[in-house]
RNA sequence: GUGAGCGUAGCCCAGAGGUCUAAGGCGCCAGGUUGUGGCCCUGGAGAUCGAGGGUUCAAAUCCCUCCGCUCACCCCA
C-alpha cells in the first residue's frame, strides 16, 4: 500500500475549512495594506538558495531537496519564500514600479528533516515582502501586519520578539566581541556550541542547553554594537512601534537561521515547546544586490500555515463552515431519474448548488444521504410527478413538503420559505 | 541527522504467547412502511493485527530489520 511520503500530508475536505479561513485572513490583511499576490515556482535553480540563504545554514546544508533535472541543471524545491520573490523582483524589473513593491504569497515550502507535529517536509507558508525602501516605518508596517494577521485569526497568547542584528558595517565588530567573550568560556559550552563558535557565532545565542544559556546571560548584545545607521534605524523602529501601540519584547538572543537578515529581525511565538514559532521575518537589505539586482533594501515576514491551524484547534477558535449544496435531488424510478437529471442541470444553471446521490439507491437511502450532508431542501421526483411534470419540495428541518410544478421550482426555491 | 515511545477495520479503541475463525463504539451499507431523512431496533460489509523476516508445537502478543507517527534534540514555519 502506498502512503503519502514521510513528512507530507493530505488535506482532506474536512480540514479545508481551516485552510480557507487562514487563507482568507491572510489575503484580507494584505488587501487592506496594499500587498499584491505573487506566485513563484515550486522549484528554482538551487544556486538561488545557496547564495541567499547561505552556505553553512542548516536549510541549505542539510534540508534542501535538490535534484538534477533532465537538462542537467541543479534545482531545489523552494526551502523558503523570500529568495524566489527577490529573484522575480529582479527578473521582471519590479524596481521600475513605485517603491516599495509590496507582495505576498501562499506557497509550499520543502525542507528535509525529521518530521513532528506542526513540522513537515512539505509545509505551507503565508509570506509577505516589502521591497525597495529602508524606512523603519516599513519595518513597523510589516510587523504590525504580522500582529494584525494573528489577531484577526482569533489567536491569543502570542508574543512578538524583536532584535536588531546590525548590518555588514557593524556586525563584524559585534561578532568579534561575541567570539572573544565565548572564547574565554569554551569549557562551559556544549560540543554543538563549540562548533558554532567557529562556523556561525550568532547561533551561540539561541542554544537551548541550560549551561549554554547561563553563559549567554551576560553575552554582549548586538544592539550595543550597532553602527550609527543601524542605531538610528533601531531607535526609529521602536518609536514607530510605540506609536502603533504594538507590544513587543526586545530579545537579545533572537537570531534567525537565514544568513541574509540585516538590522531588524522578529519572531512571533506562541506557547511553549519546540514548535512555538508561529512566524518570523526581518530586514534583508543586501539580498537583492547579492542576487544580482541593484542595491535594494527590503523586509519580509512569513508564517507557517500548519502551526497556525494547530493553534486554532488548540484554542478552539471556531472557523466558518464551507458552503455546501443547498438542494438535493432525489428520485424513484427510471423515468423519474431522467427528470431529476434535467432538473438538477436546471438548478445548477440557475446557480443553485445542487447534488444528487445518483446510483440506484432507494428513496430512503437518498433522503438519508441528504440528511447526512446537511442539505436543507430536497426535491423529490417519482413516476407520478414525472408524468405530471411536477416535483415534491421538502424542507428537511421542518419535514414539510408540497408539490410544485417543475417549471416554477427555481422560483419556489429562491423564495425563502416553503 | 541523534535519542526515546508508539503502530489492531475509514475513525476511537479491547486484547499482552494457545479461549482470536480478533471484541466493542462511531461511521458506512441494507432492512424494520411495496415512494420519504434525523431517534430507535435488526442485519451486513469492512482488519493478510504497519511491512518483511525470525523464535516457538503455537505469535496481534516475544526478537530483528524496514516504513510511518509522536516526543525531545538539531533547526525552524
PDB file of C-alpha atoms in Angstrom, chain A residues 35-249:
ATOM      1  CA  UNK A  35       0.090  43.997  -0.825  1.00  0.00           C
ATOM      2  CA  UNK A  36      -0.381  42.171  -4.104  1.00  0.00           C
ATOM      3  CA  UNK A  37      -0.234  38.456  -4.611  1.00  0.00           C
ATOM      4  CA  UNK A  38       2.665  36.778  -6.339  1.00  0.00           C
ATOM      5  CA  UNK A  39       3.117  33.089  -7.100  1.00  0.00           C
ATOM      6  CA  UNK A  40       6.539  31.687  -7.810  1.00  0.00           C
ATOM      7  CA  UNK A  41       7.539  28.175  -8.962  1.00  0.00           C
ATOM      8  CA  UNK A  42       7.705  25.150  -6.703  1.00  0.00           C
ATOM      9  CA  UNK A  43      11.362  24.720  -7.642  1.00  0.00           C
ATOM     10  CA  UNK A  44      14.181  27.056  -8.567  1.00  0.00           C
ATOM     11  CA  UNK A  45      17.806  26.918  -9.527  1.00  0.00           C
ATOM     12  CA  UNK A  46      19.481  25.576  -6.397  1.00  0.00           C
ATOM     13  CA  UNK A  47      22.077  28.326  -6.571  1.00  0.00           C
ATOM     14  CA  UNK A  48      19.402  30.891  -5.743  1.00  0.00           C
ATOM     15  CA  UNK A  49      19.203  29.465  -2.237  1.00  0.00           C
ATOM     16  CA  UNK A  50      22.829  28.626  -1.597  1.00  0.00           C
ATOM     17  CA  UNK A  51      23.612  32.232  -2.445  1.00  0.00           C
ATOM     18  CA  UNK A  52      20.781  33.859  -0.500  1.00  0.00           C
ATOM     19  CA  UNK A  53      20.004  31.679   2.491  1.00  0.00           C
ATOM     20  CA  UNK A  54      23.685  30.983   2.795  1.00  0.00           C
ATOM     21  CA  UNK A  55      26.095  28.117   2.739  1.00  0.00           C
ATOM     22  CA  UNK A  56      26.620  26.973   6.292  1.00  0.00           C
ATOM     23  CA  UNK A  57      22.980  27.345   7.246  1.00  0.00           C
ATOM     24  CA  UNK A  58      21.092  24.182   8.068  1.00  0.00           C
ATOM     25  CA  UNK A  59      18.456  24.922   5.475  1.00  0.00           C
ATOM     26  CA  UNK A  60      20.977  24.846   2.671  1.00  0.00           C
ATOM     27  CA  UNK A  61      23.432  22.316   4.062  1.00  0.00           C
ATOM     28  CA  UNK A  62      21.112  19.564   5.144  1.00  0.00           C
ATOM     29  CA  UNK A  63      17.485  20.382   4.491  1.00  0.00           C
ATOM     30  CA  UNK A  64      17.233  21.255   0.814  1.00  0.00           C
ATOM     31  CA  UNK A  65      15.548  18.955  -1.662  1.00  0.00           C
ATOM     32  CA  UNK A  66      17.894  19.209  -4.582  1.00  0.00           C
ATOM     33  CA  UNK A  67      17.754  17.271  -7.809  1.00  0.00           C
ATOM     34  CA  UNK A  68      19.188  17.389 -11.250  1.00  0.00           C
ATOM     35  CA  UNK A  69      16.642  17.988 -13.966  1.00  0.00           C
ATOM     36  CA  UNK A  70      16.932  16.305 -17.347  1.00  0.00           C
ATOM     37  CA  UNK A  71      18.802  19.244 -18.750  1.00  0.00           C
ATOM     38  CA  UNK A  72      21.483  18.767 -16.113  1.00  0.00           C
ATOM     39  CA  UNK A  73      20.648  21.856 -14.079  1.00  0.00           C
ATOM     40  CA  UNK A  74      20.755  21.595 -10.315  1.00  0.00           C
ATOM     41  CA  UNK A  75      17.357  22.500  -8.951  1.00  0.00           C
ATOM     42  CA  UNK A  76      15.868  22.769  -5.480  1.00  0.00           C
ATOM     43  CA  UNK A  77      12.307  22.618  -4.224  1.00  0.00           C
ATOM     44  CA  UNK A  78      11.789  26.004  -2.587  1.00  0.00           C
ATOM     45  CA  UNK A  79      13.025  25.786   1.024  1.00  0.00           C
ATOM     46  CA  UNK A  80      11.865  29.318   1.835  1.00  0.00           C
ATOM     47  CA  UNK A  81       9.812  32.048   0.243  1.00  0.00           C
ATOM     48  CA  UNK A  82      11.869  35.204   0.174  1.00  0.00           C
ATOM     49  CA  UNK A  83      14.605  34.382  -2.317  1.00  0.00           C
ATOM     50  CA  UNK A  84      12.199  33.420  -5.133  1.00  0.00           C
ATOM     51  CA  UNK A  85      10.277  36.651  -4.674  1.00  0.00           C
ATOM     52  CA  UNK A  86      13.516  38.615  -4.839  1.00  0.00           C
ATOM     53  CA  UNK A  87      14.508  36.707  -7.953  1.00  0.00           C
ATOM     54  CA  UNK A  88      11.178  37.620  -9.535  1.00  0.00           C
ATOM     55  CA  UNK A  89      11.604  41.251  -8.457  1.00  0.00           C
ATOM     56  CA  UNK A  90      14.936  41.410 -10.242  1.00  0.00           C
ATOM     57  CA  UNK A  91      13.948  39.308 -13.239  1.00  0.00           C
ATOM     58  CA  UNK A  92      10.835  41.322 -14.051  1.00  0.00           C
ATOM     59  CA  UNK A  93      12.258  44.742 -13.371  1.00  0.00           C
ATOM     60  CA  UNK A  94       9.909  45.461 -10.479  1.00  0.00           C
ATOM     61  CA  UNK A  95      12.381  48.128  -9.399  1.00  0.00           C
ATOM     62  CA  UNK A  96      10.702  50.242 -12.091  1.00  0.00           C
ATOM     63  CA  UNK A  97       7.446  50.213 -10.157  1.00  0.00           C
ATOM     64  CA  UNK A  98       6.771  52.715  -7.403  1.00  0.00           C
ATOM     65  CA  UNK A  99       8.826  51.605  -4.386  1.00  0.00           C
ATOM     66  CA  UNK A 100       8.398  49.842  -2.118  1.00  0.00           C
ATOM     67  CA  UNK A 101       6.866  46.971  -4.044  1.00  0.00           C
ATOM     68  CA  UNK A 102       4.530  45.127  -1.709  1.00  0.00           C
ATOM     69  CA  UNK A 103       3.964  41.454  -2.399  1.00  0.00           C
ATOM     70  CA  UNK A 104       2.503  38.418  -0.662  1.00  0.00           C
ATOM     71  CA  UNK A 105       2.332  34.719  -1.326  1.00  0.00           C
ATOM     72  CA  UNK A 106       0.865  31.445  -0.154  1.00  0.00           C
ATOM     73  CA  UNK A 107       3.155  28.668  -1.179  1.00  0.00           C
ATOM     74  CA  UNK A 108       4.593  25.240  -0.454  1.00  0.00           C
ATOM     75  CA  UNK A 109       7.911  25.060   1.327  1.00  0.00           C
ATOM     76  CA  UNK A 110      10.096  21.964   1.272  1.00  0.00           C
ATOM     77  CA  UNK A 111      12.661  21.067   3.883  1.00  0.00           C
ATOM     78  CA  UNK A 112      14.140  17.681   4.567  1.00  0.00           C
ATOM     79  CA  UNK A 113      14.189  16.954   8.272  1.00  0.00           C
ATOM     80  CA  UNK A 114      12.738  14.647  10.902  1.00  0.00           C
ATOM     81  CA  UNK A 115       9.001  15.415  10.976  1.00  0.00           C
ATOM     82  CA  UNK A 116       6.970  16.181  14.076  1.00  0.00           C
ATOM     83  CA  UNK A 117       3.552  17.593  14.736  1.00  0.00           C
ATOM     84  CA  UNK A 118       3.489  21.093  13.266  1.00  0.00           C
ATOM     85  CA  UNK A 119       6.588  20.357  11.300  1.00  0.00           C
ATOM     86  CA  UNK A 120       6.571  18.857   7.858  1.00  0.00           C
ATOM     87  CA  UNK A 121       8.813  18.214   4.907  1.00  0.00           C
ATOM     88  CA  UNK A 122       6.281  19.963   2.760  1.00  0.00           C
ATOM     89  CA  UNK A 123       4.511  22.737   4.544  1.00  0.00           C
ATOM     90  CA  UNK A 124       2.714  25.895   3.582  1.00  0.00           C
ATOM     91  CA  UNK A 125       3.683  29.440   4.306  1.00  0.00           C
ATOM     92  CA  UNK A 126       1.949  32.731   4.037  1.00  0.00           C
ATOM     93  CA  UNK A 127       4.564  35.370   3.471  1.00  0.00           C
ATOM     94  CA  UNK A 128       4.880  38.990   2.506  1.00  0.00           C
ATOM     95  CA  UNK A 129       7.721  41.129   1.294  1.00  0.00           C
ATOM     96  CA  UNK A 130       8.104  44.914   1.051  1.00  0.00           C
ATOM     97  CA  UNK A 131      10.965  45.616  -1.304  1.00  0.00           C
ATOM     98  CA  UNK A 132      12.597  48.904  -2.148  1.00  0.00           C
ATOM     99  CA  UNK A 133      12.751  51.101   0.927  1.00  0.00           C
ATOM    100  CA  UNK A 134      14.847  51.181   4.084  1.00  0.00           C
ATOM    101  CA  UNK A 135      12.403  53.264   6.101  1.00  0.00           C
ATOM    102  CA  UNK A 136      11.913  51.732   9.553  1.00  0.00           C
ATOM    103  CA  UNK A 137       8.278  52.713   9.172  1.00  0.00           C
ATOM    104  CA  UNK A 138       8.116  49.896   6.652  1.00  0.00           C
ATOM    105  CA  UNK A 139       9.509  47.509   9.272  1.00  0.00           C
ATOM    106  CA  UNK A 140       6.787  48.678  11.592  1.00  0.00           C
ATOM    107  CA  UNK A 141       4.163  48.167   8.897  1.00  0.00           C
ATOM    108  CA  UNK A 142       5.267  44.593   8.273  1.00  0.00           C
ATOM    109  CA  UNK A 143       5.492  43.753  11.974  1.00  0.00           C
ATOM    110  CA  UNK A 144       2.086  45.275  12.571  1.00  0.00           C
ATOM    111  CA  UNK A 145       0.639  43.242   9.708  1.00  0.00           C
ATOM    112  CA  UNK A 146       2.002  40.097  11.296  1.00  0.00           C
ATOM    113  CA  UNK A 147       0.332  41.013  14.550  1.00  0.00           C
ATOM    114  CA  UNK A 148      -2.948  42.033  12.938  1.00  0.00           C
ATOM    115  CA  UNK A 149      -2.973  38.812  10.970  1.00  0.00           C
ATOM    116  CA  UNK A 150      -2.767  36.638  14.085  1.00  0.00           C
ATOM    117  CA  UNK A 151      -5.278  38.814  15.884  1.00  0.00           C
ATOM    118  CA  UNK A 152      -7.736  38.611  13.005  1.00  0.00           C
ATOM    119  CA  UNK A 153      -7.486  34.837  13.151  1.00  0.00           C
ATOM    120  CA  UNK A 154      -8.654  34.929  16.743  1.00  0.00           C
ATOM    121  CA  UNK A 155      -5.419  33.584  18.210  1.00  0.00           C
ATOM    122  CA  UNK A 156      -4.444  34.601  21.704  1.00  0.00           C
ATOM    123  CA  UNK A 157      -1.352  34.476  23.827  1.00  0.00           C
ATOM    124  CA  UNK A 158       1.266  35.063  21.187  1.00  0.00           C
ATOM    125  CA  UNK A 159       4.242  37.296  21.758  1.00  0.00           C
ATOM    126  CA  UNK A 160       6.434  39.318  19.485  1.00  0.00           C
ATOM    127  CA  UNK A 161      10.185  39.076  19.918  1.00  0.00           C
ATOM    128  CA  UNK A 162      12.328  41.758  18.373  1.00  0.00           C
ATOM    129  CA  UNK A 163      16.017  42.364  17.845  1.00  0.00           C
ATOM    130  CA  UNK A 164      18.450  44.149  15.603  1.00  0.00           C
ATOM    131  CA  UNK A 165      21.469  42.240  14.391  1.00  0.00           C
ATOM    132  CA  UNK A 166      23.147  45.126  12.607  1.00  0.00           C
ATOM    133  CA  UNK A 167      24.472  45.261   9.094  1.00  0.00           C
ATOM    134  CA  UNK A 168      27.621  44.360   7.225  1.00  0.00           C
ATOM    135  CA  UNK A 169      29.287  47.512   8.589  1.00  0.00           C
ATOM    136  CA  UNK A 170      28.758  46.870  12.288  1.00  0.00           C
ATOM    137  CA  UNK A 171      28.239  43.152  12.505  1.00  0.00           C
ATOM    138  CA  UNK A 172      31.873  42.083  12.119  1.00  0.00           C
ATOM    139  CA  UNK A 173      32.853  44.080  15.201  1.00  0.00           C
ATOM    140  CA  UNK A 174      29.958  42.610  17.112  1.00  0.00           C
ATOM    141  CA  UNK A 175      30.879  39.083  16.102  1.00  0.00           C
ATOM    142  CA  UNK A 176      34.409  39.783  17.277  1.00  0.00           C
ATOM    143  CA  UNK A 177      33.271  40.803  20.715  1.00  0.00           C
ATOM    144  CA  UNK A 178      30.926  37.826  20.792  1.00  0.00           C
ATOM    145  CA  UNK A 179      33.643  35.340  19.887  1.00  0.00           C
ATOM    146  CA  UNK A 180      36.128  36.796  22.309  1.00  0.00           C
ATOM    147  CA  UNK A 181      33.518  36.620  25.073  1.00  0.00           C
ATOM    148  CA  UNK A 182      32.863  32.971  24.300  1.00  0.00           C
ATOM    149  CA  UNK A 183      36.489  32.124  23.658  1.00  0.00           C
ATOM    150  CA  UNK A 184      37.172  32.531  27.385  1.00  0.00           C
ATOM    151  CA  UNK A 185      34.301  30.256  28.262  1.00  0.00           C
ATOM    152  CA  UNK A 186      34.552  27.350  25.865  1.00  0.00           C
ATOM    153  CA  UNK A 187      34.814  24.900  28.728  1.00  0.00           C
ATOM    154  CA  UNK A 188      31.212  25.730  29.680  1.00  0.00           C
ATOM    155  CA  UNK A 189      29.879  25.199  26.172  1.00  0.00           C
ATOM    156  CA  UNK A 190      28.252  22.150  24.657  1.00  0.00           C
ATOM    157  CA  UNK A 191      30.014  20.490  21.700  1.00  0.00           C
ATOM    158  CA  UNK A 192      27.472  21.992  19.275  1.00  0.00           C
ATOM    159  CA  UNK A 193      28.231  25.451  20.545  1.00  0.00           C
ATOM    160  CA  UNK A 194      31.955  24.957  20.214  1.00  0.00           C
ATOM    161  CA  UNK A 195      31.319  24.266  16.577  1.00  0.00           C
ATOM    162  CA  UNK A 196      29.061  27.298  16.313  1.00  0.00           C
ATOM    163  CA  UNK A 197      31.835  29.433  17.675  1.00  0.00           C
ATOM    164  CA  UNK A 198      33.805  28.593  14.543  1.00  0.00           C
ATOM    165  CA  UNK A 199      31.064  28.461  11.943  1.00  0.00           C
ATOM    166  CA  UNK A 200      28.280  30.821  12.943  1.00  0.00           C
ATOM    167  CA  UNK A 201      28.826  32.647  16.253  1.00  0.00           C
ATOM    168  CA  UNK A 202      25.408  34.322  16.173  1.00  0.00           C
ATOM    169  CA  UNK A 203      23.845  30.948  16.746  1.00  0.00           C
ATOM    170  CA  UNK A 204      25.566  30.656  20.088  1.00  0.00           C
ATOM    171  CA  UNK A 205      22.918  32.970  21.434  1.00  0.00           C
ATOM    172  CA  UNK A 206      19.921  30.712  20.982  1.00  0.00           C
ATOM    173  CA  UNK A 207      21.285  27.389  22.198  1.00  0.00           C
ATOM    174  CA  UNK A 208      18.675  25.847  24.480  1.00  0.00           C
ATOM    175  CA  UNK A 209      21.005  23.979  26.798  1.00  0.00           C
ATOM    176  CA  UNK A 210      20.815  25.399  30.303  1.00  0.00           C
ATOM    177  CA  UNK A 211      24.571  25.507  30.666  1.00  0.00           C
ATOM    178  CA  UNK A 212      24.970  27.461  27.436  1.00  0.00           C
ATOM    179  CA  UNK A 213      22.082  29.724  28.343  1.00  0.00           C
ATOM    180  CA  UNK A 214      23.862  30.621  31.533  1.00  0.00           C
ATOM    181  CA  UNK A 215      26.909  31.626  29.562  1.00  0.00           C
ATOM    182  CA  UNK A 216      24.689  33.564  27.169  1.00  0.00           C
ATOM    183  CA  UNK A 217      23.161  35.594  30.029  1.00  0.00           C
ATOM    184  CA  UNK A 218      25.952  38.131  30.122  1.00  0.00           C
ATOM    185  CA  UNK A 219      26.801  37.932  26.468  1.00  0.00           C
ATOM    186  CA  UNK A 220      27.487  41.144  24.520  1.00  0.00           C
ATOM    187  CA  UNK A 221      24.306  42.438  22.941  1.00  0.00           C
ATOM    188  CA  UNK A 222      24.085  43.244  19.254  1.00  0.00           C
ATOM    189  CA  UNK A 223      22.086  46.414  19.931  1.00  0.00           C
ATOM    190  CA  UNK A 224      25.059  47.747  21.881  1.00  0.00           C
ATOM    191  CA  UNK A 225      27.273  47.372  18.843  1.00  0.00           C
ATOM    192  CA  UNK A 226      25.166  48.973  16.147  1.00  0.00           C
ATOM    193  CA  UNK A 227      26.712  51.474  13.763  1.00  0.00           C
ATOM    194  CA  UNK A 228      25.135  54.914  13.619  1.00  0.00           C
ATOM    195  CA  UNK A 229      22.884  53.988  10.696  1.00  0.00           C
ATOM    196  CA  UNK A 230      21.629  50.819  12.340  1.00  0.00           C
ATOM    197  CA  UNK A 231      21.266  52.533  15.694  1.00  0.00           C
ATOM    198  CA  UNK A 232      19.133  55.275  14.141  1.00  0.00           C
ATOM    199  CA  UNK A 233      17.038  52.673  12.312  1.00  0.00           C
ATOM    200  CA  UNK A 234      16.545  50.717  15.534  1.00  0.00           C
ATOM    201  CA  UNK A 235      15.534  53.764  17.561  1.00  0.00           C
ATOM    202  CA  UNK A 236      13.075  54.939  14.955  1.00  0.00           C
ATOM    203  CA  UNK A 237      11.606  51.486  14.583  1.00  0.00           C
ATOM    204  CA  UNK A 238      10.957  51.315  18.320  1.00  0.00           C
ATOM    205  CA  UNK A 239       9.352  54.743  18.166  1.00  0.00           C
ATOM    206  CA  UNK A 240       7.042  53.666  15.354  1.00  0.00           C
ATOM    207  CA  UNK A 241       6.090  50.518  17.206  1.00  0.00           C
ATOM    208  CA  UNK A 242       5.262  52.633  20.245  1.00  0.00           C
ATOM    209  CA  UNK A 243       3.186  54.886  18.000  1.00  0.00           C
ATOM    210  CA  UNK A 244       1.210  51.828  16.904  1.00  0.00           C
ATOM    211  CA  UNK A 245       0.885  50.559  20.479  1.00  0.00           C
ATOM    212  CA  UNK A 246       2.480  47.385  19.307  1.00  0.00           C
ATOM    213  CA  UNK A 247       3.545  45.253  22.253  1.00  0.00           C
ATOM    214  CA  UNK A 248       6.868  43.500  21.848  1.00  0.00           C
ATOM    215  CA  UNK A 249       9.822  42.227  23.792  1.00  0.00           C
TER     216      UNK A 249
END
